[in-house]
Short mmCIF file of C-alpha atoms and ligand atoms in Angstrom, two decimals:
data_model
loop_
_atom_site.label_atom_id
_atom_site.label_comp_id
_atom_site.label_asym_id
_atom_site.label_seq_id
_atom_site.Cartn_x
_atom_site.Cartn_y
_atom_site.Cartn_z
CA MET A 7 -4.53 27.41 11.11
CA SER A 8 -3.33 24.56 12.20
CA ILE A 9 -3.81 22.03 9.65
CA PRO A 10 -3.40 18.05 10.27
CA PHE A 11 -1.45 15.16 8.28
CA LEU A 12 -4.75 13.39 7.95
CA ASP A 13 -7.97 13.68 9.63
CA VAL A 14 -9.20 9.97 9.16
CA GLY A 15 -12.02 11.16 10.16
CA ALA A 16 -13.40 13.08 7.92
CA ALA A 17 -13.97 10.12 5.20
CA TYR A 18 -16.33 8.26 7.98
CA ARG A 19 -18.51 12.12 8.93
CA GLU A 20 -19.26 12.11 4.76
CA LEU A 21 -21.03 9.18 5.02
CA GLN A 22 -21.57 9.23 8.65
CA ASP A 23 -25.39 8.42 7.58
CA ASP A 24 -24.88 5.07 4.94
CA ILE A 25 -21.97 3.48 7.16
CA GLU A 26 -23.97 3.15 10.42
CA SER A 27 -27.24 1.90 8.75
CA ALA A 28 -24.70 -0.87 6.85
CA VAL A 29 -23.50 -1.47 10.14
CA LEU A 30 -25.80 -1.68 11.78
CA ALA A 31 -27.90 -3.89 9.54
CA SER A 32 -24.89 -6.09 9.95
CA MET A 33 -24.64 -6.69 13.69
CA ARG A 34 -28.79 -6.97 13.22
CA SER A 35 -28.55 -9.80 11.04
CA GLY A 36 -27.12 -12.33 14.07
CA TRP A 37 -24.06 -13.28 11.04
CA TYR A 38 -20.63 -12.34 12.14
CA ILE A 39 -18.21 -14.17 10.59
CA GLY A 40 -18.36 -14.33 6.77
CA GLY A 41 -21.41 -14.43 5.42
CA GLU A 42 -23.15 -11.62 2.40
CA GLU A 43 -21.57 -8.83 3.69
CA VAL A 44 -18.28 -10.09 3.19
CA THR A 45 -19.07 -12.04 0.20
CA ALA A 46 -20.82 -9.02 -1.59
CA PHE A 47 -17.00 -6.70 -0.46
CA GLU A 48 -15.08 -9.64 -2.34
CA ARG A 49 -17.49 -9.35 -5.50
CA GLU A 50 -17.52 -5.87 -5.66
CA PHE A 51 -13.66 -5.17 -5.44
CA ALA A 52 -13.06 -7.93 -7.21
CA THR A 53 -15.21 -5.96 -9.91
CA TYR A 54 -13.67 -2.84 -9.13
CA THR A 55 -10.45 -4.16 -9.46
CA GLY A 56 -11.30 -5.92 -12.83
CA THR A 57 -9.80 -8.96 -11.26
CA GLY A 58 -11.73 -12.69 -11.22
CA HIS A 59 -11.50 -13.01 -7.53
CA CYS A 60 -11.09 -11.45 -4.33
CA VAL A 61 -10.78 -12.84 -0.69
CA GLY A 62 -10.78 -10.88 2.52
CA VAL A 63 -8.66 -11.39 5.54
CA ALA A 64 -8.15 -9.79 8.61
CA ASN A 65 -5.30 -7.35 7.39
CA GLY A 66 -2.43 -6.10 4.72
CA LEU A 67 0.33 -7.46 6.92
CA ASP A 68 -2.23 -10.80 6.28
CA ALA A 69 -2.78 -10.61 2.98
CA LEU A 70 0.88 -10.33 1.67
CA HIS A 71 2.38 -13.03 4.17
CA LEU A 72 -1.24 -15.57 2.51
CA ALA A 73 -0.52 -14.52 -0.92
CA LEU A 74 2.82 -15.14 -1.03
CA ARG A 75 2.33 -19.05 1.18
CA ALA A 76 -0.47 -19.46 -1.50
CA LEU A 77 2.18 -18.48 -4.44
CA GLY A 78 4.29 -21.14 -2.97
CA VAL A 79 6.79 -19.02 -0.84
CA GLY A 80 8.38 -21.12 1.81
CA PRO A 81 11.71 -21.50 3.90
CA GLY A 82 14.96 -21.30 2.01
CA ASP A 83 13.73 -19.12 -0.74
CA GLU A 84 14.22 -15.57 -1.58
CA VAL A 85 12.46 -13.05 -2.62
CA ILE A 86 13.01 -9.78 -4.60
CA VAL A 87 11.46 -6.62 -2.11
CA PRO A 88 12.13 -2.89 -2.08
CA SER A 89 14.81 -1.38 -0.07
CA ASN A 90 12.45 1.40 0.53
CA THR A 91 9.59 0.65 1.86
CA TYR A 92 7.06 -0.38 5.32
CA ILE A 93 8.25 -3.17 6.63
CA ALA A 94 5.31 -5.07 6.14
CA THR A 95 6.15 -6.53 2.87
CA TRP A 96 9.86 -7.64 4.59
CA LEU A 97 7.91 -9.00 7.20
CA ALA A 98 5.42 -11.04 5.39
CA VAL A 99 8.43 -12.85 3.47
CA THR A 100 10.23 -13.67 6.91
CA GLN A 101 6.69 -15.06 7.93
CA CYS A 102 6.91 -18.01 5.50
CA GLY A 103 10.49 -18.91 6.15
CA ALA A 104 11.90 -16.79 3.16
CA VAL A 105 14.89 -14.36 2.95
CA PRO A 106 13.94 -10.81 1.17
CA VAL A 107 16.39 -9.43 -0.85
CA PRO A 108 16.88 -5.74 -1.42
CA VAL A 109 16.51 -3.91 -4.58
CA GLU A 110 16.96 -0.50 -4.71
CA PRO A 111 14.36 2.18 -6.20
CA ALA A 112 14.26 4.13 -9.18
CA GLU A 113 15.25 7.83 -8.13
CA GLY A 114 12.45 9.75 -8.44
CA THR A 115 9.19 7.05 -8.58
CA TYR A 116 10.76 5.61 -6.05
CA ASN A 117 9.48 2.75 -6.47
CA LEU A 118 11.48 -0.78 -7.52
CA ASP A 119 14.00 -0.15 -10.16
CA PRO A 120 14.01 -3.09 -12.43
CA ALA A 121 17.15 -2.34 -14.17
CA ARG A 122 18.20 -3.19 -10.65
CA ILE A 123 16.18 -6.80 -10.17
CA GLU A 124 18.12 -8.93 -12.69
CA ALA A 125 21.43 -8.89 -10.84
CA ALA A 126 19.73 -9.85 -7.37
CA LEU A 127 18.60 -12.93 -8.75
CA THR A 128 19.95 -16.67 -7.27
CA PRO A 129 18.84 -19.99 -7.66
CA TRP A 130 16.84 -19.87 -4.44
CA THR A 131 14.69 -16.74 -5.96
CA ARG A 132 10.85 -17.51 -5.88
CA ALA A 133 9.07 -14.44 -6.31
CA ILE A 134 9.73 -10.54 -6.65
CA LEU A 135 7.59 -8.03 -4.80
CA PRO A 136 7.30 -5.02 -5.61
CA VAL A 137 5.37 -2.49 -4.04
CA HIS A 138 3.32 0.61 -5.46
CA LEU A 139 4.42 3.12 -2.71
CA TYR A 140 3.09 6.56 -2.18
CA GLY A 141 -0.49 5.32 -4.49
CA GLN A 142 2.11 5.22 -7.53
CA PRO A 143 2.10 1.60 -9.59
CA ALA A 144 5.27 0.61 -10.29
CA ASP A 145 6.75 0.15 -13.65
CA LEU A 146 4.83 -3.83 -13.47
CA ASP A 147 5.57 -4.87 -17.71
CA PRO A 148 9.34 -4.86 -16.97
CA ILE A 149 9.09 -6.58 -13.69
CA LEU A 150 6.22 -9.22 -15.55
CA ASP A 151 8.64 -9.50 -18.32
CA ILE A 152 11.58 -10.72 -15.90
CA ALA A 153 9.53 -13.02 -13.63
CA ARG A 154 8.38 -15.06 -16.84
CA ARG A 155 11.52 -15.59 -17.83
CA HIS A 156 12.95 -16.73 -14.61
CA ASN A 157 10.11 -18.27 -13.91
CA LEU A 158 9.23 -16.42 -10.77
CA LYS A 159 5.60 -15.16 -9.28
CA VAL A 160 4.72 -11.69 -8.12
CA LEU A 161 3.16 -10.91 -5.73
CA GLU A 162 2.01 -6.85 -5.38
CA ASP A 163 1.35 -4.85 -2.55
CA ALA A 164 -0.65 -2.65 -3.38
CA ALA A 165 -1.98 -1.15 0.33
CA GLN A 166 -1.03 2.58 -0.46
CA ALA A 167 -2.35 2.26 -4.46
CA HIS A 168 -6.58 1.46 -4.73
CA GLY A 169 -7.61 2.61 -7.95
CA ALA A 170 -4.17 3.03 -9.44
CA ARG A 171 -3.84 2.73 -12.75
CA TYR A 172 -1.10 1.40 -14.82
CA LYS A 173 -0.96 1.50 -18.61
CA GLY A 174 -4.73 2.43 -18.37
CA ARG A 175 -5.58 -0.60 -16.43
CA ARG A 176 -6.34 -0.52 -12.82
CA LEU A 177 -4.52 -2.53 -10.52
CA GLY A 178 -5.70 -5.77 -9.42
CA GLY A 179 -4.74 -8.49 -11.21
CA HIS A 180 -1.17 -7.91 -13.14
CA GLY A 181 0.52 -9.95 -11.14
CA ASP A 182 -0.09 -13.17 -9.76
CA ALA A 183 -1.45 -11.85 -7.11
CA VAL A 184 -1.96 -8.37 -5.29
CA ALA A 185 -2.30 -7.21 -1.36
CA TRP A 186 -4.31 -4.75 -0.47
CA SER A 187 -4.77 -2.98 3.36
CA PHE A 188 -7.73 -0.84 4.26
CA TYR A 189 -6.16 0.49 7.65
CA PRO A 190 -8.20 3.10 8.03
CA GLY A 191 -5.44 5.55 6.96
CA LYS A 192 -5.46 4.04 3.23
CA ASN A 193 -7.14 5.64 0.54
CA LEU A 194 -10.03 2.53 0.89
CA GLY A 195 -10.23 2.52 4.71
CA ALA A 196 -12.21 0.52 6.96
CA LEU A 197 -12.92 1.03 10.75
CA GLY A 198 -10.41 -1.01 12.20
CA ASP A 199 -8.16 -3.72 10.42
CA ALA A 200 -8.41 -5.35 7.32
CA GLY A 201 -7.39 -6.28 4.27
CA ALA A 202 -7.86 -8.63 0.78
CA VAL A 203 -6.22 -10.31 -2.13
CA THR A 204 -6.70 -10.11 -5.57
CA THR A 205 -6.06 -12.61 -8.08
CA ASN A 206 -6.83 -13.96 -11.71
CA ASP A 207 -5.80 -17.48 -10.63
CA PRO A 208 -8.88 -19.57 -8.81
CA ALA A 209 -5.81 -21.69 -7.68
CA VAL A 210 -4.21 -19.02 -5.84
CA ALA A 211 -8.59 -17.66 -4.67
CA ASP A 212 -9.01 -21.07 -3.70
CA LYS A 213 -5.28 -21.67 -1.83
CA LEU A 214 -5.99 -18.39 0.48
CA ARG A 215 -9.31 -19.13 1.61
CA VAL A 216 -8.26 -22.44 3.22
CA LEU A 217 -4.89 -21.02 4.49
CA GLY A 218 -6.69 -17.77 5.76
CA ASN A 219 -9.88 -20.20 7.35
CA TYR A 220 -7.30 -22.08 9.70
CA GLY A 221 -6.63 -24.87 6.28
CA SER A 222 -9.94 -25.42 6.43
CA ARG A 223 -12.38 -25.96 3.44
CA VAL A 224 -15.21 -27.93 5.57
CA LYS A 225 -16.17 -27.23 9.29
CA TYR A 226 -13.04 -29.72 11.01
CA VAL A 227 -11.20 -30.95 8.59
CA ASN A 228 -8.07 -29.29 8.09
CA GLU A 229 -5.88 -29.97 4.81
CA ALA A 230 -3.17 -27.46 5.97
CA GLN A 231 -1.80 -25.83 9.27
CA GLY A 232 -3.64 -22.47 8.37
CA PHE A 233 -4.19 -19.13 10.16
CA ASN A 234 -7.44 -17.61 11.66
CA SER A 235 -7.54 -14.11 8.95
CA ARG A 236 -10.66 -13.33 7.61
CA LEU A 237 -12.38 -10.26 6.99
CA ASP A 238 -15.00 -9.58 9.88
CA PRO A 239 -17.87 -8.25 8.28
CA LEU A 240 -18.68 -4.91 9.74
CA GLN A 241 -15.86 -3.76 8.57
CA ALA A 242 -17.08 -5.20 5.25
CA ALA A 243 -20.31 -3.47 5.47
CA ALA A 244 -18.52 -0.06 5.62
CA LEU A 245 -15.70 -0.58 3.46
CA ARG A 246 -18.26 -1.58 0.76
CA VAL A 247 -19.82 2.19 1.52
CA LYS A 248 -17.18 3.45 0.71
CA LEU A 249 -15.49 1.40 -2.27
CA ARG A 250 -18.50 3.53 -4.13
CA ARG A 251 -16.93 7.09 -3.62
CA LEU A 252 -13.32 6.19 -3.64
CA ASP A 253 -13.31 7.10 -7.35
CA ASP A 254 -14.18 10.99 -6.25
CA TRP A 255 -12.01 10.69 -3.30
CA ASN A 256 -9.04 10.06 -5.89
CA ALA A 257 -9.82 12.44 -8.18
CA ARG A 258 -9.96 14.76 -5.41
CA ARG A 259 -6.07 13.81 -3.91
CA ALA A 260 -5.19 14.03 -7.68
CA VAL A 261 -6.25 17.70 -7.58
CA VAL A 262 -4.64 18.81 -4.50
CA ALA A 263 -1.29 16.73 -6.03
CA ASN A 264 -1.71 18.71 -8.59
CA ARG A 265 -1.54 21.91 -6.83
CA TYR A 266 1.07 21.22 -5.19
CA THR A 267 3.62 20.51 -8.20
CA ALA A 268 2.84 23.24 -10.28
CA ALA A 269 2.92 25.94 -6.29
CA PHE A 270 6.06 24.32 -6.11
CA ALA A 271 8.43 24.15 -9.43
CA GLY A 272 11.14 26.59 -9.43
CA LEU A 273 12.02 25.20 -5.38
CA PRO A 274 14.48 23.84 -4.10
CA LEU A 275 12.31 21.33 -3.19
CA THR A 276 11.61 17.88 -5.38
CA PRO A 277 8.40 16.10 -5.38
CA ALA A 278 8.15 12.41 -7.06
CA SER A 279 8.39 12.39 -10.23
CA VAL A 280 4.98 10.32 -12.05
CA HIS A 281 6.53 7.37 -13.85
CA ARG A 282 4.72 8.00 -17.56
CA SER A 283 2.69 4.42 -17.31
CA ALA A 284 1.22 5.66 -13.83
CA GLU A 285 -2.22 7.43 -12.91
CA PRO A 286 -1.19 6.93 -9.00
CA VAL A 287 -3.86 8.06 -6.37
CA TRP A 288 -1.85 9.88 -4.34
CA HIS A 289 -2.05 8.28 -0.77
CA LEU A 290 1.11 10.15 -0.15
CA TYR A 291 2.65 13.53 -1.48
CA VAL A 292 6.44 13.12 -0.97
CA VAL A 293 8.97 15.89 -1.12
CA ARG A 294 12.77 15.42 -1.09
CA HIS A 295 15.17 18.17 0.50
CA PRO A 296 18.94 17.86 2.06
CA ARG A 297 17.57 19.28 4.97
CA ARG A 298 14.20 17.88 5.80
CA ASP A 299 14.13 17.79 9.47
CA ALA A 300 14.73 21.69 9.56
CA LEU A 301 12.09 21.46 6.79
CA GLN A 302 9.86 19.57 9.16
CA ASN A 303 9.83 22.14 12.16
CA ALA A 304 9.77 25.34 10.09
CA LEU A 305 6.27 23.92 9.08
CA LYS A 306 5.56 22.61 12.30
CA GLU A 307 5.81 26.46 13.61
CA ALA A 308 3.88 27.28 10.67
CA GLY A 309 0.54 24.72 11.57
CA VAL A 310 1.44 21.86 9.25
CA SER A 311 1.41 18.49 9.73
CA THR A 312 3.69 16.83 7.98
CA LEU A 313 4.99 13.15 8.81
CA ILE A 314 8.03 11.03 7.67
CA HIS A 315 7.82 7.67 5.06
CA TYR A 316 9.53 6.43 6.50
CA PRO A 317 12.36 7.29 8.54
CA ILE A 318 14.06 3.92 9.28
CA PRO A 319 14.56 1.91 6.44
CA PRO A 320 13.67 -2.20 7.02
CA HIS A 321 17.19 -3.60 6.17
CA LEU A 322 19.18 -0.66 9.47
CA GLN A 323 15.71 -1.80 11.81
CA ALA A 324 16.31 -3.81 14.83
CA ALA A 325 14.07 -6.53 13.64
CA TYR A 326 16.65 -7.01 10.40
CA SER A 327 19.87 -6.60 13.14
CA ASP A 328 20.04 -10.10 12.48
CA ALA A 329 20.38 -10.92 8.80
CA GLY A 330 23.69 -9.00 8.22
CA PHE A 331 23.59 -6.32 6.73
CA ARG A 332 25.19 -3.20 7.39
CA PRO A 333 24.49 1.37 6.79
CA GLY A 334 25.28 2.30 3.46
CA GLN A 335 24.28 -1.23 1.59
CA PHE A 336 21.54 0.63 0.05
CA PRO A 337 22.35 4.35 -0.26
CA LEU A 338 19.16 5.03 -1.99
CA ALA A 339 16.70 3.91 0.35
CA GLU A 340 19.36 5.13 3.66
CA THR A 341 18.36 9.17 1.77
CA MET A 342 15.64 8.42 1.21
CA ALA A 343 14.71 7.82 4.35
CA ALA A 344 17.22 11.36 5.38
CA GLU A 345 15.48 13.42 3.06
CA LEU A 346 11.58 12.65 1.91
CA LEU A 347 8.68 15.04 3.87
CA SER A 348 4.84 14.18 3.78
CA LEU A 349 3.04 17.13 3.29
CA PRO A 350 -1.01 16.81 4.04
CA ILE A 351 -3.04 15.33 1.39
CA GLY A 352 -6.27 13.82 1.81
CA PRO A 353 -10.05 13.80 -0.14
CA GLN A 354 -11.29 15.89 2.50
CA LEU A 355 -8.13 18.82 2.70
CA ASP A 356 -10.10 21.58 0.91
CA ASP A 357 -8.77 24.43 -1.36
CA ALA A 358 -7.84 26.84 2.19
CA ALA A 359 -5.87 24.25 3.72
CA VAL A 360 -3.96 23.97 0.27
CA GLU A 361 -3.32 27.11 0.38
CA HIS A 362 -2.07 27.23 3.64
CA VAL A 363 0.47 24.43 3.14
CA ILE A 364 1.69 25.80 -0.22
CA ALA A 365 2.43 28.87 1.20
CA ALA A 366 3.89 27.64 4.78
CA VAL A 367 6.32 25.17 2.38
CA LYS A 368 7.86 28.29 0.07
CA SER A 369 8.04 30.03 3.00
CA ALA A 370 10.21 27.27 4.99
CA VAL A 371 12.04 26.57 2.25
CA ALA A 372 13.23 30.24 1.96
CA SER A 373 14.25 30.39 5.66
CA VAL A 374 16.12 26.75 5.76
CA GLY A 375 18.16 27.60 2.60
C1 LIG B 27 -0.20 -0.39 4.87
C2 LIG B 27 1.08 -0.77 4.70
C3 LIG B 27 0.17 -2.56 4.91
C4 LIG B 27 0.53 -3.12 5.98
O1 LIG B 27 -1.08 -2.99 6.25
P1 LIG B 27 -1.78 -3.64 7.03
O2 LIG B 27 -3.73 -3.37 7.11
O3 LIG B 27 -1.83 -2.46 8.39
O4 LIG B 27 -1.32 -4.67 8.10
C5 LIG B 27 1.74 -3.64 3.80
N1 LIG B 27 2.19 -2.47 3.14
C6 LIG B 27 2.22 -1.64 2.90
C7 LIG B 27 2.64 -0.56 1.36
C8 LIG B 27 1.33 -0.31 3.12
O5 LIG B 27 1.49 0.82 3.72
#
């Protein structure tokens, strides 16, 4: 038996007829930028997340970047970011001419540790950018409280957390804005690149619409130096079909995750812990092991594909070599890069595959010691 890390085509095949007729209808409508499919998806995703506004953009990085700009972040500002995240979170900050200021995660949940934020604030701090990493909501209330006390904006990176809840409420409107990616491998994935921002602030939504459309509200009248970043109507058509299945898919991911966690109890292998206020959607299922690379090789031999999220933390990437960071500066992020392994998880992973992964993990752990 050979288990891929994720079969991205499986979600498409499950809804193939509905997706194909929606995309075909969109093509035949003769409307190729904006229009009804985009507006309908924005309305439906705003409703799903319980927020006042959703603005579609071209991808998740643009969602982060444009949302920071709409919140007023610009050159010279500092933005608090997790030391352990996908590099897009940091790139969005530098694309605004602002400076990413890394803060280490809480060990266990791997999300931004609110207790470490205040020590990183300076007179130039403008915003806090928590990431709901691996599909688990960050501990938002203390972060929002710090932001209120210091007059900072909060942008959430929810690229891995569609449908996740914090204190019973779906992500989407806790902070000033929330950025989403619909990259094909995400819990809600398009058939290519797509993204969105949700917010309860109509002024932020309005700024985003203008920024993503050449800085223009009225054709050929440009009030800002904007960007071209719009949600493609074909992607919107496919996303509308998939959104209706998202809760079922997330529920299946939770079943798989809970089965893994129960099966790994007592093994010298540490699954992520879940914060009491969080209902994760298990975009990834990570485990920590001191001999991670050996474990990954043993699993590969047993036909189980795994991935590492992420092998190099942003501060050690060549992309940030000019920023003056050094190895050892963010030890938790570096340990996670060395010790975390992501096991196969997805809504179409069946029980037989799950049991195969569990058996393979048990014997791999025993063999690597
Ligand atoms: C996927 C991802 C992004 C970027 O999304 P794209 O649509 O690929 O640009 C940003 N942040 C996190 C945490 C992600 O996982």
